[in-house]
XYZ file of C-alpha atoms in Angstrom:
523
model
C 0.016 -0.066 -0.126
C 1.485 3.335 -0.937
C 0.443 7.021 -0.357
C 0.255 9.559 -3.162
C 3.838 10.597 -2.611
C 4.930 6.953 -3.250
C 5.928 6.339 0.314
C 4.862 3.299 2.421
C 1.790 3.573 4.528
C 3.309 2.270 7.795
C -0.191 2.298 9.389
C -0.670 -0.993 7.813
C 1.646 -2.590 10.431
C -1.004 -1.889 13.139
C -4.204 -2.819 11.380
C -5.781 -4.983 13.927
C -9.091 -5.435 12.155
C -8.612 -9.200 12.003
C -7.518 -9.428 15.703
C -10.070 -10.174 18.430
C -10.402 -7.436 20.989
C -10.406 -9.168 24.398
C -10.784 -6.019 26.669
C -10.433 -2.227 26.680
C -9.758 -0.278 29.842
C -7.678 2.636 31.160
C -6.636 3.623 27.781
C -5.159 0.134 26.960
C -6.578 -2.413 24.417
C -5.820 -6.186 24.738
C -5.939 -8.147 21.472
C -5.633 -11.812 20.750
C -3.181 -12.357 17.862
C -2.138 -15.907 16.934
C -3.410 -17.379 20.262
C -1.413 -14.798 22.453
C -3.027 -11.967 24.366
C -1.206 -8.563 23.667
C -1.905 -5.549 25.841
C -1.218 -2.450 23.754
C -0.520 0.671 25.843
C 0.906 2.535 22.798
C 2.282 1.688 19.451
C 5.139 3.210 17.373
C 4.242 5.428 14.509
C 6.728 6.690 11.916
C 4.736 9.577 11.029
C 4.435 10.708 14.818
C 8.206 10.044 15.259
C 9.168 12.470 12.455
C 7.132 15.334 13.849
C 8.986 17.970 15.755
C 6.273 19.611 17.999
C 6.776 22.755 20.044
C 5.542 21.207 23.253
C 7.691 22.294 26.175
C 9.855 19.623 27.487
C 9.385 19.070 31.352
C 12.180 18.103 33.627
C 11.056 15.621 36.412
C 13.011 14.574 39.354
C 11.802 11.242 40.120
C 12.590 8.961 43.175
C 12.931 6.089 40.730
C 10.939 3.213 42.073
C 7.494 3.555 43.693
C 7.401 2.128 47.178
C 4.978 -0.589 46.182
C 7.476 -2.014 43.721
C 10.655 -2.092 45.751
C 10.424 -5.756 46.579
C 9.117 -6.794 42.971
C 12.524 -8.452 42.221
C 13.378 -9.937 45.595
C 15.000 -13.293 44.983
C 14.831 -12.858 41.207
C 17.744 -12.339 38.744
C 17.978 -10.490 35.469
C 20.323 -10.234 32.378
C 20.471 -7.202 29.879
C 22.112 -7.924 26.486
C 23.109 -4.531 24.914
C 23.595 -3.994 21.234
C 24.768 -0.756 19.524
C 26.242 2.518 20.561
C 27.349 4.067 23.901
C 23.932 5.696 24.272
C 22.483 2.117 24.453
C 25.127 1.208 27.093
C 24.101 4.260 29.157
C 20.472 3.200 28.910
C 21.482 -0.225 30.136
C 23.137 1.405 33.107
C 19.855 3.006 34.005
C 17.920 -0.150 33.634
C 20.397 -1.986 35.840
C 19.893 0.635 38.375
C 16.191 0.241 38.173
C 16.466 -3.643 38.376
C 18.560 -3.506 41.453
C 16.417 -0.909 43.222
C 13.587 -3.361 42.935
C 15.674 -6.022 44.502
C 16.706 -8.030 41.484
C 20.386 -9.345 41.307
C 22.399 -9.519 38.088
C 23.539 -12.827 36.660
C 25.425 -13.920 33.594
C 23.792 -17.384 33.452
C 20.714 -17.118 31.376
C 19.247 -20.360 32.855
C 19.169 -18.566 36.207
C 17.486 -15.385 34.971
C 13.975 -14.476 35.753
C 14.040 -11.466 33.285
C 16.086 -11.245 30.109
C 16.063 -7.900 28.177
C 17.558 -7.255 24.735
C 18.524 -3.564 24.499
C 18.627 -3.159 20.796
C 20.078 -0.974 17.989
C 18.368 -0.104 14.723
C 21.183 1.806 12.945
C 22.199 -1.010 10.816
C 20.414 -4.220 9.465
C 23.127 -6.738 10.742
C 22.411 -5.372 14.318
C 18.597 -6.305 13.839
C 19.638 -9.695 12.400
C 21.671 -10.423 15.575
C 18.688 -9.528 17.779
C 16.228 -11.751 15.909
C 18.820 -14.500 15.925
C 19.115 -14.280 19.662
C 15.364 -14.411 20.095
C 15.334 -17.585 18.206
C 17.831 -19.044 20.610
C 15.892 -17.812 23.525
C 12.643 -19.423 22.333
C 13.625 -22.858 23.574
C 14.616 -21.378 27.043
C 11.239 -19.714 27.158
C 9.491 -22.944 26.411
C 11.457 -24.712 29.215
C 10.747 -21.915 31.729
C 7.459 -20.203 30.908
C 7.806 -17.959 33.836
C 10.776 -16.274 32.313
C 9.942 -12.616 31.300
C 11.633 -11.859 27.857
C 11.780 -8.379 26.797
C 12.937 -6.226 23.746
C 13.594 -2.653 24.264
C 15.849 0.087 22.790
C 15.829 1.548 19.237
C 14.454 -1.477 17.283
C 11.381 -1.281 19.482
C 10.673 2.207 18.188
C 10.304 0.800 14.570
C 6.659 -0.080 13.589
C 7.817 -2.913 11.359
C 9.908 -4.577 14.046
C 7.067 -4.411 16.679
C 4.674 -5.928 14.139
C 7.140 -8.714 13.405
C 7.689 -9.434 17.155
C 3.969 -9.582 17.784
C 3.280 -11.909 14.877
C 6.397 -14.010 14.627
C 7.837 -14.100 18.276
C 4.877 -14.746 20.704
C 7.334 -15.904 23.268
C 8.357 -12.140 23.815
C 6.603 -10.819 26.950
C 7.590 -7.073 26.868
C 8.235 -4.512 24.263
C 9.252 -0.832 25.141
C 10.998 1.928 23.536
C 13.617 4.574 24.202
C 11.479 7.191 25.642
C 9.814 5.290 28.511
C 12.740 3.401 30.157
C 11.674 4.992 33.431
C 8.427 3.040 33.071
C 10.285 -0.218 33.367
C 9.105 -1.168 36.903
C 5.491 -0.762 36.001
C 5.864 -2.554 32.773
C 7.673 -5.471 34.497
C 5.030 -5.742 37.105
C 2.437 -6.097 34.339
C 4.343 -8.644 32.368
C 5.032 -10.652 35.632
C 1.505 -10.811 36.712
C -0.592 -10.284 33.559
C 0.781 -13.220 31.499
C 0.126 -11.120 28.397
C 2.623 -9.575 25.871
C 2.891 -5.819 27.000
C 3.747 -3.219 24.352
C 4.299 0.313 25.316
C 6.307 2.384 22.771
C 5.982 6.200 22.939
C 6.325 7.634 19.437
C 6.497 11.241 20.778
C 9.425 11.706 22.928
C 8.956 12.040 26.608
C 10.142 14.478 29.101
C 13.557 14.457 30.724
C 13.631 12.226 33.895
C 16.352 13.042 36.407
C 17.474 11.166 39.381
C 16.893 7.756 38.021
C 19.197 5.058 39.674
C 22.238 3.948 37.478
C 24.422 0.842 37.943
C 27.648 1.485 36.012
C 29.677 -1.443 34.807
C 32.963 -0.134 36.060
C 34.315 2.413 38.486
C 36.993 3.774 36.037
C 35.099 5.386 33.137
C 31.578 6.753 33.110
C 29.148 7.894 30.433
C 27.093 10.865 31.112
C 24.169 11.796 28.920
C 23.905 15.534 28.355
C 21.029 15.444 25.666
C 18.619 13.212 23.921
C 17.561 12.986 20.245
C 18.581 14.423 17.027
C 16.941 16.909 14.544
C 19.355 16.401 11.543
C 17.266 13.755 9.616
C 20.143 12.531 7.621
C 18.394 10.549 4.906
C 20.085 7.131 5.737
C 19.487 7.439 9.524
C 16.740 6.008 11.685
C 17.933 7.791 15.003
C 15.741 10.896 14.718
C 12.795 8.563 14.654
C 13.968 6.287 17.329
C 15.315 8.878 19.689
C 13.092 11.753 19.092
C 13.713 15.550 18.894
C 16.776 17.229 20.606
C 16.250 17.774 24.113
C 19.144 19.139 26.435
C 19.541 18.350 30.058
C 19.818 21.460 32.244
C 23.515 22.383 32.700
C 23.133 22.258 36.588
C 21.985 18.702 36.311
C 24.776 17.543 34.123
C 27.403 19.353 36.152
C 26.088 17.854 39.432
C 26.347 14.397 37.913
C 29.851 14.931 36.749
C 30.828 16.267 40.226
C 29.417 13.271 41.987
C 31.388 10.888 39.664
C 34.508 12.912 40.506
C 33.794 12.432 44.216
C 33.410 8.703 43.536
C 36.970 8.606 41.950
C 36.149 8.140 38.279
C 39.090 8.743 36.091
C 37.436 9.536 32.743
C 34.104 10.869 31.637
C 32.413 10.772 28.275
C 29.656 13.231 27.567
C 27.032 11.563 25.431
C 24.538 12.672 22.853
C 23.281 11.732 19.388
C 24.810 15.194 18.497
C 26.485 16.798 21.422
C 27.327 19.841 19.480
C 23.689 20.729 19.449
C 23.471 20.872 23.196
C 21.706 23.933 24.403
C 20.075 24.854 21.031
C 16.674 24.112 22.463
C 17.072 26.278 25.594
C 14.795 29.369 25.421
C 15.661 30.957 28.781
C 19.420 31.052 28.463
C 22.194 31.285 26.009
C 24.361 28.352 26.875
C 25.787 25.980 24.365
C 28.120 22.903 24.306
C 31.166 24.986 24.398
C 29.965 26.782 27.652
C 29.232 23.266 29.193
C 32.680 21.899 28.316
C 34.205 25.199 29.834
C 32.462 24.525 32.971
C 33.177 20.740 33.159
C 36.824 21.294 32.548
C 37.079 22.911 35.963
C 35.949 19.688 37.758
C 38.688 17.514 39.052
C 38.490 14.570 36.761
C 41.569 13.590 34.785
C 40.007 13.093 31.318
C 36.811 14.452 29.731
C 35.766 13.175 26.156
C 32.450 13.592 24.219
C 30.680 11.622 21.489
C 29.333 12.018 18.918
C 29.510 15.330 17.144
C 28.033 16.722 13.853
C 30.412 18.859 11.707
C 27.519 21.282 11.146
C 27.354 22.237 14.653
C 30.955 22.208 15.659
C 31.448 25.967 16.306
C 34.413 28.173 17.103
C 33.544 28.569 20.791
C 33.950 24.793 21.264
C 37.210 24.782 19.368
C 38.295 27.721 21.598
C 37.417 25.839 24.789
C 38.975 22.521 23.750
C 42.176 24.417 22.827
C 42.485 25.121 26.760
C 43.498 21.493 27.111
C 43.860 20.399 30.800
C 41.514 17.475 31.252
C 39.849 18.063 27.822
C 41.514 15.421 25.660
C 42.971 16.082 22.214
C 40.799 13.159 20.604
C 37.870 14.440 18.566
C 35.457 12.101 16.856
C 33.969 13.991 13.905
C 31.713 11.783 11.546
C 32.033 12.851 7.952
C 30.091 9.894 6.315
C 31.493 10.736 2.728
C 34.051 12.811 1.120
C 31.841 13.761 -1.764
C 29.702 16.859 -1.723
C 27.301 15.323 -4.026
C 26.943 12.253 -1.835
C 26.736 14.468 1.377
C 23.875 16.379 -0.428
C 21.941 13.192 -1.029
C 22.600 12.141 2.664
C 21.210 15.564 3.710
C 24.215 16.286 5.929
C 24.017 19.977 5.209
C 27.722 20.621 4.701
C 30.158 20.216 1.820
C 33.493 18.505 1.644
C 35.189 21.995 1.682
C 33.309 23.059 4.697
C 34.338 19.853 6.478
C 38.008 20.352 5.529
C 37.935 23.941 6.685
C 36.595 22.794 10.018
C 39.567 20.339 10.329
C 42.021 23.217 9.420
C 40.574 25.397 12.202
C 40.627 22.576 14.739
C 44.281 21.747 13.883
C 45.341 25.455 14.011
C 43.920 25.702 17.568
C 44.890 22.219 18.674
C 48.058 21.083 16.854
C 48.113 17.788 18.664
C 44.429 16.969 17.830
C 43.834 13.344 16.654
C 40.723 13.048 14.481
C 38.696 9.990 13.989
C 35.405 9.580 11.879
C 32.533 7.507 10.629
C 32.193 6.651 6.818
C 29.492 4.853 4.816
C 30.442 3.302 1.547
C 28.122 2.374 -1.188
C 25.302 4.961 -0.443
C 22.747 5.147 -3.346
C 24.186 6.601 -6.431
C 27.893 6.637 -5.145
C 30.109 6.629 -8.224
C 33.738 5.356 -8.228
C 34.827 8.960 -8.513
C 32.934 9.934 -5.496
C 34.301 7.133 -3.495
C 37.760 8.217 -4.475
C 36.853 11.694 -3.120
C 36.267 9.910 0.260
C 39.645 8.311 0.061
C 41.362 11.658 -0.696
C 39.485 13.355 2.141
C 40.793 10.718 4.514
C 44.313 11.649 3.474
C 43.786 15.330 3.409
C 42.092 15.482 6.917
C 44.663 13.037 8.247
C 42.152 10.694 9.696
C 43.789 8.087 11.772
C 40.907 5.851 12.667
C 37.303 5.256 11.504
C 34.262 3.295 11.953
C 33.511 2.159 8.415
C 30.191 0.591 7.205
C 28.476 -0.718 4.072
C 25.274 1.162 3.464
C 22.166 -0.781 4.184
C 18.644 0.763 3.909
C 16.615 1.387 7.011
C 12.824 1.131 6.650
C 11.199 4.422 7.284
C 14.193 6.685 6.162
C 14.100 8.715 2.944
C 17.065 6.700 1.612
C 15.184 3.482 1.737
C 13.029 4.937 -1.180
C 16.251 5.551 -3.221
C 17.392 3.122 -5.780
C 20.189 1.065 -4.049
C 22.270 0.890 -7.290
C 25.720 0.041 -5.904
C 26.235 -3.737 -6.235
C 27.144 -5.459 -3.071
C 30.467 -6.751 -4.445
C 31.427 -3.063 -5.203
C 30.428 -1.944 -1.724
C 32.493 -4.675 -0.328
C 35.653 -3.941 -2.315
C 35.302 -0.188 -1.433
C 35.118 -1.014 2.182
C 38.321 -3.202 1.936
C 40.107 -0.234 0.216
C 39.024 2.236 2.641
C 39.986 0.054 5.680
C 43.330 -0.475 4.002
C 43.948 3.228 3.584
C 42.810 4.078 7.244
C 45.330 1.146 8.327
C 48.076 3.042 6.516
C 47.126 6.396 7.941
C 46.839 4.953 11.476
C 50.396 3.304 11.168
C 51.915 6.556 9.858
C 50.567 8.440 12.871
C 51.635 5.710 15.240
C 55.169 5.856 13.945
C 55.444 9.414 14.922
C 55.150 8.314 18.479
C 58.101 5.993 18.374
C 60.224 6.294 21.509
C 57.808 9.039 23.007
C 56.524 8.829 26.498
C 52.803 8.881 26.753
C 50.289 8.574 29.608
C 47.991 5.529 29.606
C 44.994 4.911 31.664
C 45.187 1.146 32.535
C 41.974 -0.523 31.553
C 42.618 -4.139 32.185
C 44.314 -7.184 30.880
C 44.891 -7.470 27.117
C 42.111 -9.301 25.396
C 44.536 -11.391 23.492
C 47.256 -11.825 26.109
C 46.295 -12.198 29.863
C 50.005 -11.598 30.735
C 49.872 -7.995 29.312
C 47.944 -4.961 30.329
C 46.133 -2.594 28.047
C 44.916 1.000 28.160
C 44.433 4.079 26.145
C 46.186 7.365 25.797
C 44.422 10.795 25.916
C 44.091 10.527 22.228
C 42.443 7.181 22.391
C 45.312 5.027 21.251
C 45.360 1.409 22.316
C 48.493 0.528 24.105
C 49.765 -2.910 25.165
C 52.517 -3.338 27.753
C 53.876 -5.621 30.622
C 52.679 -4.607 34.037
C 51.288 -5.332 37.390
C 47.581 -6.232 37.665
C 47.289 -3.815 40.613
C 47.941 -1.069 38.094
C 44.518 -1.453 36.533
C 42.451 1.747 37.075
C 45.579 3.936 37.419
C 47.595 6.076 35.169
C 51.136 5.085 34.022
C 53.798 6.619 31.716
C 54.987 4.347 28.934
C 57.497 4.613 26.090
C 56.379 3.567 22.785
C 58.600 0.723 21.462
C 56.592 -0.871 18.634
C 53.903 0.929 16.749
C 51.418 -1.107 14.807
C 48.531 -0.179 12.658
C 45.796 -0.862 15.204
C 47.582 -0.683 18.356
C 50.915 0.241 20.060
C 53.384 -1.801 22.102
C 55.139 0.028 24.854
C 57.219 -0.389 28.068
C 56.552 1.084 31.413
C 58.873 3.918 32.642
C 57.620 4.454 36.153
C 55.376 3.269 38.720
C 51.768 4.695 38.677
C 52.534 7.275 41.461
C 55.534 8.446 39.710
C 53.604 9.027 36.396
C 53.171 12.655 35.160
C 50.445 13.689 32.862
C 51.539 13.654 29.298
C 49.729 14.067 25.968
C 49.649 11.151 23.687
């Protein structure tokens, strides 16, 4: 079914005319579909998700868990499997906090779990494939343990087509909720536990900002702090503005208070998070306070390292460059997604900047911060991308001296404008372009690493090397991965190391002093 404009009518996903209505009460409707009762609180809507209303966003300071639900999880265990970006990781930290405030205990053994949640990503097709594959594996466990509550949340849940597929093809799922109503988890769990029905609550219009929700962070070394929600850019390939809603900034005082508390707890590194952190503060109507101002205030807090991700070149202004140039605990690593080096492709992507404008931004950053290390995101094989346009991407990597990149083959996301474009680049061509791009990034990374030969750099020791338990690994201020021999008790501390063997994707080094002797160095 298509509209006059040729776009799909996504309302068809929630045409329940053939389903039996079991009951209607309190604004909820319970349907019977394929033998399973499904209680629909609210369903996702692509058209509603695209709207950017002028409703004022309210800030609520919640207690987190209603008194009546604080014992809901007593004697029960939970697992959350997280897919996707750091924003999803941060959402999982909030859900862990909610679970444990209700008395649940974490477990890594799924046979022990009373609740299993899949916190999903919708950015790329392979991420969705992994989730549906995992649901297939969990089906037998659910059959063996019918009392298990199995839930799907996160960005995939905001997609109408996904929710429809879950309801019709995966009746063993008990709970579906989206990105805007995570704070509703205790109530939804209670309903799923006792109602024995599939519960669906996906808010298509973003909710208010909920402060003071409990968080259970995975480690005591690095922390992620969300400073804003949503994105208003609507790049033609991207589902995020639909799944995460419009841009909403947390109040500066609330962000700063959270960072100060993390400093008191002894965290060594903070990463400020947002779908587009550079847009922070643009939605404030009562103050002139932007991302550069927030960074200027946060740099005065006693935390050794402050990072941020991710940024949009269109909103990266001179005020932010000026503040980052002050250094101190503001690290020299800047992640700046470009997506393509071709102005024509960027226009089709609706990125709202040109190749020349991006390179001018890089020039201004390097003039102010000569030691800056830039990394990026690139999509290859976007609809209509020619060989010449791909070559422009390669040349931009060299000209901007990009030392690392997350690289992806384009895949259409249903509901986005690009999904209606002709995907005319053969997969074999996309694959070859990806290989060529990655080979170039490897060369540029090695060239950059070779400049560090014999230099002494500061490393935050994160743990044992994944490939060699006898070695430690950590990262420099510029996010370079370092492997070196050291003592396990150094984990969580800063050490100075001398670069001995630069590789393309990591660096080998030797320690030049005990942690207490280490001085702060750039690297």
